[in-house]
Amino acid sequence: MVSAFIFSMGLGIILLKRNTLFVLMGIELILAAANLNFAAFNRGDQEQQGLMFSLFVLVIGVCEIAIALAIILMVYRNQKHKMENEKV
């Protein structure tokens, strides 16, 4: 139930918000819900496959956030440079 609630919150944020940072937070909530499901289903598994999938999803989420923040910084720098040129 908790995982479904977290997933629905993330999906709602993605669908309702236009801000890039909020959309990224929604994606992270969806990934957190997936990790929670993997950890819950791993409880009876002897091979710990759920934890391995959870670790993989965590690494994917970190890479996604790093790339998205780099893109946001580049857009900000380009906008700042354009604004400085317009003032002159």
Coordinates of N, CA and C in Angstrom, one line a residue:
M1 N 0.8 -1.2 0.0 CA 0.0 0.0 0.0 C 0.9 1.3 0.0
V2 N 1.9 1.3 0.8 CA 2.8 2.4 0.8 C 3.4 2.7 -0.5
S3 N 3.9 1.6 -1.1 CA 4.6 1.7 -2.4 C 3.6 2.3 -3.5
A4 N 2.4 1.8 -3.5 CA 1.4 2.3 -4.4 C 1.1 3.8 -4.2
F5 N 1.0 4.2 -2.9 CA 0.8 5.6 -2.6 C 2.0 6.5 -3.1
I6 N 3.2 6.0 -2.8 CA 4.4 6.8 -3.3 C 4.4 6.9 -4.8
F7 N 4.1 5.7 -5.5 CA 4.1 5.7 -6.9 C 3.0 6.7 -7.5
S8 N 1.8 6.7 -6.9 CA 0.8 7.6 -7.4 C 1.1 9.0 -7.1
M9 N 1.8 9.3 -6.0 CA 2.2 10.7 -5.8 C 3.2 11.1 -6.8
G10 N 4.2 10.3 -7.1 CA 5.2 10.6 -8.2 C 4.5 10.8 -9.5
L11 N 3.6 9.9 -9.9 CA 2.9 10.1 -11.2 C 2.0 11.3 -11.2
G12 N 1.4 11.7 -10.1 CA 0.6 12.9 -10.0 C 1.5 14.1 -10.2
I13 N 2.7 14.1 -9.6 CA 3.6 15.3 -9.7 C 4.0 15.4 -11.2
I14 N 4.3 14.3 -11.8 CA 4.8 14.3 -13.2 C 3.7 14.9 -14.1
L15 N 2.5 14.5 -13.9 CA 1.4 14.9 -14.7 C 0.9 16.3 -14.5
L16 N 1.0 16.8 -13.2 CA 0.4 18.1 -12.9 C 1.4 19.2 -12.9
K17 N 2.7 19.0 -12.7 CA 3.7 20.1 -12.6 C 4.4 20.3 -13.9
R18 N 4.7 21.5 -14.2 CA 5.5 21.8 -15.4 C 6.9 22.1 -15.2
N19 N 7.3 22.3 -13.9 CA 8.7 22.7 -13.5 C 9.5 21.4 -13.6
T20 N 10.7 21.6 -14.2 CA 11.6 20.4 -14.4 C 12.0 19.8 -13.1
L21 N 12.3 20.6 -12.1 CA 12.7 20.0 -10.8 C 11.6 19.2 -10.2
F22 N 10.4 19.6 -10.3 CA 9.3 18.8 -9.8 C 9.1 17.5 -10.5
V23 N 9.3 17.6 -11.8 CA 9.1 16.3 -12.6 C 10.2 15.4 -12.2
L24 N 11.4 15.9 -12.0 CA 12.5 15.0 -11.6 C 12.2 14.4 -10.2
M25 N 11.6 15.2 -9.3 CA 11.3 14.7 -8.0 C 10.2 13.6 -8.1
G26 N 9.3 13.8 -9.1 CA 8.2 12.7 -9.3 C 8.9 11.5 -9.8
I27 N 9.8 11.6 -10.7 CA 10.5 10.4 -11.2 C 11.3 9.7 -10.1
E28 N 11.9 10.4 -9.2 CA 12.6 9.8 -8.1 C 11.6 9.1 -7.1
L29 N 10.4 9.7 -7.0 CA 9.4 9.0 -6.1 C 9.0 7.7 -6.8
I30 N 8.8 7.7 -8.1 CA 8.4 6.4 -8.7 C 9.5 5.4 -8.6
L31 N 10.8 5.8 -8.7 CA 11.9 4.9 -8.5 C 12.0 4.4 -7.1
A32 N 11.7 5.3 -6.1 CA 11.7 4.9 -4.7 C 10.6 3.8 -4.5
A33 N 9.4 4.0 -5.1 CA 8.3 3.0 -5.0 C 8.8 1.7 -5.5
A34 N 9.5 1.7 -6.7 CA 10.0 0.4 -7.2 C 11.0 -0.2 -6.3
N35 N 11.8 0.6 -5.7 CA 12.8 0.0 -4.8 C 12.1 -0.6 -3.5
L36 N 11.1 0.1 -3.1 CA 10.4 -0.5 -1.9 C 9.7 -1.8 -2.3
N37 N 9.2 -1.9 -3.5 CA 8.6 -3.2 -3.9 C 9.7 -4.3 -4.0
F38 N 10.8 -3.9 -4.6 CA 11.9 -4.9 -4.7 C 12.3 -5.4 -3.3
A39 N 12.5 -4.5 -2.4 CA 12.9 -4.9 -1.0 C 11.8 -5.7 -0.3
A40 N 10.6 -5.4 -0.6 CA 9.5 -6.2 0.1 C 9.4 -7.6 -0.5
F41 N 9.6 -7.7 -1.8 CA 9.5 -9.1 -2.4 C 10.8 -9.9 -2.2
N42 N 11.8 -9.2 -1.8 CA 13.1 -9.9 -1.6 C 13.1 -10.6 -0.2
R43 N 12.1 -10.4 0.6 CA 12.1 -10.9 2.0 C 12.2 -12.4 2.0
G44 N 11.6 -13.2 1.1 CA 11.7 -14.6 1.2 C 12.7 -15.2 0.2
D45 N 13.5 -14.4 -0.5 CA 14.4 -14.8 -1.6 C 15.7 -15.1 -1.0
Q46 N 16.2 -16.3 -1.2 CA 17.6 -16.7 -0.7 C 18.7 -16.1 -1.5
E47 N 18.5 -15.8 -2.8 CA 19.5 -15.3 -3.7 C 19.6 -13.8 -3.6
Q48 N 18.8 -13.1 -2.9 CA 18.8 -11.6 -2.7 C 18.7 -10.9 -4.1
Q49 N 17.9 -11.4 -5.0 CA 17.8 -10.8 -6.3 C 17.1 -9.4 -6.2
G50 N 16.1 -9.3 -5.3 CA 15.4 -8.1 -5.1 C 16.3 -6.9 -4.7
L51 N 17.3 -7.2 -3.8 CA 18.2 -6.2 -3.4 C 19.1 -5.8 -4.6
M52 N 19.5 -6.7 -5.4 CA 20.3 -6.4 -6.6 C 19.6 -5.5 -7.5
F53 N 18.3 -5.9 -7.8 CA 17.5 -5.0 -8.7 C 17.3 -3.6 -8.1
S54 N 17.1 -3.6 -6.7 CA 17.0 -2.3 -6.0 C 18.2 -1.5 -6.2
L55 N 19.4 -2.1 -6.0 CA 20.7 -1.4 -6.2 C 20.8 -0.8 -7.6
F56 N 20.4 -1.6 -8.6 CA 20.5 -1.2 -10.0 C 19.6 0.0 -10.3
V57 N 18.4 -0.1 -9.7 CA 17.4 1.0 -9.9 C 18.0 2.3 -9.2
L58 N 18.6 2.1 -8.1 CA 19.2 3.3 -7.4 C 20.3 3.9 -8.2
V59 N 21.1 3.1 -8.8 CA 22.2 3.6 -9.7 C 21.7 4.3 -10.9
I60 N 20.6 3.8 -11.5 CA 20.0 4.4 -12.6 C 19.4 5.8 -12.2
G61 N 18.8 5.8 -11.1 CA 18.2 7.1 -10.6 C 19.3 8.2 -10.3
V62 N 20.4 7.8 -9.8 CA 21.5 8.7 -9.5 C 22.1 9.2 -10.8
C63 N 22.2 8.4 -11.8 CA 22.7 8.8 -13.1 C 21.8 9.7 -13.8
E64 N 20.5 9.4 -13.7 CA 19.5 10.3 -14.3 C 19.5 11.7 -13.7
I65 N 19.6 11.8 -12.4 CA 19.6 13.1 -11.7 C 20.9 13.8 -12.0
A66 N 22.0 13.2 -12.1 CA 23.2 13.8 -12.5 C 23.2 14.4 -13.9
I67 N 22.6 13.7 -14.8 CA 22.5 14.2 -16.2 C 21.5 15.3 -16.3
A68 N 20.4 15.2 -15.6 CA 19.4 16.2 -15.6 C 19.9 17.5 -15.0
L69 N 20.6 17.4 -13.9 CA 21.1 18.6 -13.3 C 22.2 19.3 -14.1
A70 N 23.0 18.5 -14.8 CA 24.0 19.1 -15.8 C 23.3 19.8 -16.9
I71 N 22.2 19.2 -17.4 CA 21.4 19.9 -18.5 C 20.8 21.2 -17.9
I72 N 20.3 21.2 -16.7 CA 19.7 22.4 -16.1 C 20.7 23.5 -15.9
L73 N 21.9 23.1 -15.5 CA 23.0 24.1 -15.3 C 23.4 24.7 -16.7
M74 N 23.5 23.9 -17.7 CA 23.8 24.4 -19.0 C 22.8 25.4 -19.5
V75 N 21.5 25.1 -19.4 CA 20.5 26.0 -19.8 C 20.5 27.3 -19.0
Y76 N 20.8 27.2 -17.7 CA 20.9 28.4 -16.9 C 22.1 29.2 -17.3
R77 N 23.2 28.6 -17.6 CA 24.4 29.4 -18.1 C 24.1 30.1 -19.4
N78 N 23.4 29.4 -20.3 CA 23.1 30.0 -21.6 C 22.1 31.1 -21.4
Q79 N 21.1 31.0 -20.6 CA 20.2 32.1 -20.4 C 20.9 33.3 -19.7
K80 N 21.8 33.0 -18.8 CA 22.5 34.1 -18.1 C 23.4 34.8 -19.1
H81 N 24.0 34.1 -20.0 CA 24.9 34.7 -21.0 C 24.0 35.5 -22.0
K82 N 22.9 35.1 -22.4 CA 22.0 35.8 -23.3 C 21.5 37.1 -22.6
M83 N 21.2 37.0 -21.3 CA 20.7 38.2 -20.6 C 21.8 39.2 -20.4
E84 N 23.0 38.8 -20.3 CA 24.1 39.8 -20.2 C 24.3 40.5 -21.5
N85 N 24.2 39.7 -22.6 CA 24.4 40.3 -23.9 C 23.3 41.3 -24.3
E86 N 22.1 41.1 -23.8 CA 21.0 42.0 -24.0 C 21.1 43.3 -23.3
K87 N 21.7 43.3 -22.1 CA 21.9 44.5 -21.3 C 22.9 45.5 -22.0
V88 N 23.8 45.0 -22.8 CA 24.9 45.8 -23.4 C 24.4 46.5 -24.5

